[in-house]
CSV table of C-alpha atoms in Angstrom, one decimal:
chain,number,residue,atom,x,y,z
Q,1,GLY,CA,10.0,17.6,-1.8
Q,2,ASP,CA,11.6,17.3,-5.1
Q,3,GLY,CA,14.8,15.9,-5.0
Q,4,GLU,CA,15.0,15.4,-1.3
Q,5,THR,CA,16.1,12.1,0.1
Q,6,VAL,CA,15.9,10.9,3.8
Q,7,ASP,CA,18.5,9.0,5.5
Q,8,TYR,CA,17.4,5.5,6.8
Q,9,GLU,CA,19.4,3.4,9.0
Q,10,ILE,CA,19.1,-0.6,8.9
Q,11,PHE,CA,21.0,-2.3,11.8
Q,12,ALA,CA,22.4,-5.6,11.4
Q,13,THR,CA,21.3,-8.1,13.9
Q,14,GLY,CA,24.6,-10.0,14.0
Q,15,TYR,CA,22.9,-13.6,13.4
Q,16,ARG,CA,21.6,-15.5,10.6
Q,17,LEU,CA,17.9,-15.7,9.5
Q,18,PRO,CA,16.2,-18.4,7.8
Q,19,PRO,CA,15.4,-17.2,4.3
Q,20,ALA,CA,11.5,-16.8,4.8
Q,21,ASP,CA,12.4,-14.6,7.8
Q,22,LEU,CA,15.0,-12.7,6.0
Q,23,TYR,CA,12.8,-11.9,3.0
Q,24,ASP,CA,9.9,-11.0,5.8
Q,25,ALA,CA,12.2,-8.5,7.6
Q,26,ALA,CA,13.5,-7.0,4.1
Q,27,ALA,CA,9.9,-6.5,2.9
Q,28,HIS,CA,9.0,-4.9,6.3
Q,29,GLU,CA,11.7,-2.6,6.3
Q,30,ALA,CA,11.4,-1.6,2.6
Q,31,LEU,CA,7.8,-0.5,3.5
Q,32,HIS,CA,9.1,1.7,6.2
Q,33,LEU,CA,11.8,3.2,3.9
Q,34,ILE,CA,9.0,4.0,1.3
Q,35,ALA,CA,6.9,5.6,3.8
Q,36,ARG,CA,9.7,7.7,5.3
Q,37,GLN,CA,10.6,8.8,1.6
Q,38,ILE,CA,7.0,10.0,1.1
Q,39,LEU,CA,6.4,11.5,4.7
Q,40,GLY,CA,9.7,13.3,5.0
Q,41,ILE,CA,11.6,13.9,8.0
Q,42,TYR,CA,9.7,14.3,11.4
Q,43,PRO,CA,10.0,18.2,12.4
Q,44,ASP,CA,12.5,19.0,15.3
Q,45,SER,CA,9.8,21.6,16.4
Q,46,ALA,CA,7.3,19.1,17.3
Q,47,THR,CA,7.0,17.2,20.5
Q,48,GLU,CA,6.9,13.3,21.1
Q,49,GLU,CA,3.2,13.9,22.1
Q,50,GLN,CA,2.3,15.1,18.8
Q,51,ARG,CA,4.2,12.5,16.6
Q,52,PRO,CA,1.2,10.2,16.3
Q,53,GLU,CA,-0.9,12.9,14.8
Q,54,ILE,CA,1.8,14.3,12.6
Q,55,ASP,CA,3.7,11.2,11.6
Q,56,GLY,CA,1.0,8.7,12.4
Q,57,PRO,CA,0.8,6.2,15.2
Q,58,LYS,CA,3.3,3.3,15.5
Q,59,TRP,CA,0.6,0.6,15.6
Q,60,PHE,CA,-0.4,1.8,12.0
Q,61,HIS,CA,3.3,2.1,10.7
Q,62,GLU,CA,4.4,-1.4,12.2
Q,63,GLY,CA,0.9,-3.0,11.5
Q,64,VAL,CA,0.9,-1.9,7.7
Q,65,ALA,CA,4.6,-3.1,7.4
Q,66,MET,CA,3.7,-6.4,9.1
Q,67,VAL,CA,0.7,-7.1,6.6
Q,68,PHE,CA,2.7,-6.0,3.6
Q,69,ALA,CA,5.6,-8.4,4.4
Q,70,GLU,CA,3.4,-11.3,5.3
Q,71,THR,CA,1.4,-10.8,2.0
Q,72,LEU,CA,4.4,-10.6,-0.1
Q,73,VAL,CA,6.4,-13.4,1.3
Q,74,THR,CA,3.7,-16.0,2.2
Q,75,GLY,CA,0.7,-14.9,-0.2
Q,76,ARG,CA,-1.6,-14.7,2.9
Q,77,VAL,CA,-4.4,-12.2,2.9
Q,78,GLY,CA,-7.2,-11.1,5.2
Q,79,GLY,CA,-8.2,-13.5,7.6
Q,80,GLU,CA,-5.1,-15.9,7.2
Q,81,ILE,CA,-2.8,-13.2,8.3
Q,82,ARG,CA,-5.2,-12.3,11.3
Q,83,ARG,CA,-5.2,-16.0,12.4
Q,84,ASP,CA,-1.4,-16.0,12.2
Q,85,PHE,CA,-1.2,-12.8,14.3
Q,86,ARG,CA,-3.8,-13.8,16.7
Q,87,ASP,CA,-1.9,-17.1,17.3
Q,88,ARG,CA,1.4,-15.3,18.0
Q,89,LEU,CA,-0.2,-13.2,20.6
Q,90,GLY,CA,-1.5,-16.3,22.5
Q,91,ARG,CA,-4.0,-15.9,25.1
Q,92,ARG,CA,-3.3,-12.3,25.5
Q,93,PRO,CA,-6.1,-9.7,24.2
Q,94,MET,CA,-5.5,-7.1,21.9
Q,95,MET,CA,-4.4,-3.9,23.7
Q,96,PRO,CA,-6.4,-0.8,22.8
Q,97,LEU,CA,-4.9,0.9,19.6
Q,98,GLN,CA,-4.9,4.2,21.4
Q,99,GLU,CA,-2.3,2.8,24.0
Q,100,LEU,CA,-0.1,1.6,20.9
Q,101,GLU,CA,0.7,4.9,19.2
Q,102,THR,CA,3.9,6.0,20.6
Q,103,ARG,CA,7.6,5.0,20.6
Q,104,GLU,CA,7.2,4.4,24.4
Q,105,ALA,CA,4.6,1.8,23.4
Q,106,VAL,CA,7.1,0.2,21.1
Q,107,GLN,CA,9.4,-0.2,24.1
Q,108,ASP,CA,6.8,-1.3,26.6
Q,109,ASN,CA,4.5,-3.4,24.3
Q,110,ASN,CA,6.4,-4.3,21.4
Q,111,ASP,CA,4.5,-7.3,20.4
Q,112,GLN,CA,1.3,-5.8,20.7
Q,113,VAL,CA,2.4,-2.7,18.5
Q,114,TYR,CA,3.4,-5.2,15.6
Q,115,LEU,CA,0.6,-7.8,16.2
Q,116,ALA,CA,-2.4,-6.0,17.4
Q,117,GLY,CA,-1.2,-3.4,14.9
Q,118,GLY,CA,-1.2,-5.9,12.1
Q,119,ILE,CA,-4.5,-7.1,12.9
Q,120,ALA,CA,-6.0,-3.8,12.9
Q,121,ALA,CA,-4.0,-2.8,9.6
Q,122,SER,CA,-5.1,-6.1,7.8
Q,123,PHE,CA,-8.8,-4.9,8.2
Q,124,LEU,CA,-8.2,-1.6,6.3
Q,125,VAL,CA,-6.1,-3.3,3.8
Q,126,GLN,CA,-8.7,-6.1,3.1
Q,127,GLU,CA,-11.4,-3.6,2.7
Q,128,HIS,CA,-9.5,-0.5,0.8
Q,129,GLY,CA,-6.3,-2.2,-0.7
Q,130,PHE,CA,-2.7,-1.3,-0.3
Q,131,PRO,CA,-2.9,1.5,-2.8
Q,132,ALA,CA,-5.3,3.2,-0.3
Q,133,VAL,CA,-2.3,3.0,2.2
Q,134,GLY,CA,0.0,4.7,-0.2
Q,135,GLN,CA,-2.5,7.4,-1.0
Q,136,MET,CA,-2.7,8.2,2.7
Q,137,PHE,CA,1.1,8.5,3.1
Q,138,ASP,CA,0.8,10.8,0.0
Q,139,LEU,CA,-1.8,13.2,2.0
Q,140,MET,CA,0.4,13.2,5.2
Q,141,GLY,CA,3.5,14.0,2.8
Q,142,GLN,CA,1.4,16.9,1.9
Q,143,GLY,CA,1.0,18.0,5.5
Q,144,VAL,CA,-2.5,16.4,6.2
Q,145,ARG,CA,-2.7,15.1,9.9
Q,146,PHE,CA,-3.1,11.4,10.5
Q,147,PRO,CA,-6.7,11.7,11.8
Q,148,GLU,CA,-7.9,13.7,8.9
Q,149,ALA,CA,-6.1,11.6,6.2
Q,150,PHE,CA,-7.2,8.4,7.9
Q,151,GLU,CA,-10.9,9.6,7.7
Q,152,ARG,CA,-10.5,10.8,4.2
Q,153,GLN,CA,-9.0,7.6,2.9
Q,154,PHE,CA,-10.6,5.1,4.8
Q,155,ASP,CA,-14.1,6.7,5.0
Q,156,GLN,CA,-14.3,6.7,8.7
Q,157,PRO,CA,-13.2,8.5,11.6
Q,158,LEU,CA,-10.2,7.4,13.4
Q,159,GLU,CA,-12.2,7.2,16.8
Q,160,ASP,CA,-14.7,4.9,15.0
Q,161,PHE,CA,-12.0,2.6,14.0
Q,162,TYR,CA,-10.6,2.6,17.4
Q,163,ARG,CA,-14.1,1.8,18.9
Q,164,ARG,CA,-14.7,-1.0,16.5
Q,165,ALA,CA,-11.2,-2.2,17.0
Q,166,GLY,CA,-12.3,-2.7,20.8
Q,167,HIS,CA,-14.7,-5.4,19.6
Q,168,LEU,CA,-11.7,-7.6,18.9
Q,169,LYS,CA,-11.0,-8.0,22.7
Q,170,ILE,CA,-14.2,-10.3,22.9
Q,171,LEU,CA,-13.7,-11.9,19.5
Q,172,GLY,CA,-10.8,-13.8,20.6
Q,173,ASP,CA,-9.5,-16.2,17.9
Q,174,LEU,CA,-12.5,-15.1,15.6
Q,175,SER,CA,-10.4,-12.7,13.9
Q,176,ASP,CA,-11.9,-13.7,10.5
Q,177,CYS,CA,-15.0,-11.8,11.7
Q,178,HIS,CA,-14.1,-8.8,9.3
Q,179,VAL,CA,-17.4,-7.4,9.6
Q,180,ALA,CA,-16.5,-6.0,13.2
Q,181,LEU,CA,-14.3,-3.3,11.7
Q,182,GLY,CA,-16.0,-2.9,8.1
Q,183,GLN,CA,-17.5,0.4,7.5
Q,184,LYS,CA,-20.1,-1.2,5.2
Q,185,PHE,CA,-21.2,-3.4,8.1
Q,186,GLN,CA,-21.5,-0.4,10.4
Q,187,ASN,CA,-24.7,-1.6,12.1
Q,188,ILE,CA,-23.3,-5.1,12.9
Q,189,ALA,CA,-20.3,-3.5,14.2
Q,190,ALA,CA,-22.4,-1.3,16.6
Q,191,GLY,CA,-23.3,-4.2,18.5
Q,192,ARG,CA,-25.5,-6.9,16.8
Q,193,VAL,CA,-24.0,-9.9,15.3
Q,194,CYS,CA,-20.8,-11.2,13.5
Q,195,GLN,CA,-20.1,-14.2,11.2
Q,196,GLY,CA,-17.2,-16.4,12.3
Q,197,PRO,CA,-14.7,-18.3,10.2
Q,198,LYS,CA,-17.1,-21.3,9.7
Q,199,GLY,CA,-20.4,-19.4,9.1
Q,200,GLN,CA,-21.4,-19.2,12.7
Q,201,LEU,CA,-22.8,-16.0,14.3
Q,202,PHE,CA,-21.6,-14.4,17.5
Q,203,GLY,CA,-23.1,-11.6,19.3
Q,204,LEU,CA,-21.1,-8.5,20.0
Q,205,ARG,CA,-21.3,-6.0,22.6
Q,206,HIS,CA,-19.8,-2.7,23.5
Q,207,LEU,CA,-16.9,-2.7,26.3
């Protein structure tokens, strides 16, 4: 509300970071701070199970912060970011985003929340831009629940985005295949073909 502030704690790690990592961490946490100022304090009356719907899922918050920091610090965008995050996941496939929504997921599958979340968020940012993320936070700050705000801002139901994200399990390192999650390529994402980073075509199938 007007004039309200939200306390936000940042804990020092106690060890020195290279400048690039320090800038990345600062940008990442700054995005969280801005989001929290817009969203306000999570209501005490709500349960932990309600948190992803009211406050937004963890994969989204951490994923957007990862993309924001990577773009700000390195200048990378789109497929460049996805390749980096994909490489950092190694040979592990992306977990379903539905399993990366809660604070428990951060404890149990930390790297998946950040990296798989970052891969998913990069598609949203690439297609709609960072202003769309800010506008979504504004909607949520006005009391709109995450699924509704997501659909209004990104022109697709959250369930459809989750379904398209499942295709990344079989795309592997071909994370430049932005058509897999693009609303404007819905027919392709539904199970036809996807163009890879070097122009080659790959078949998709439902999992």
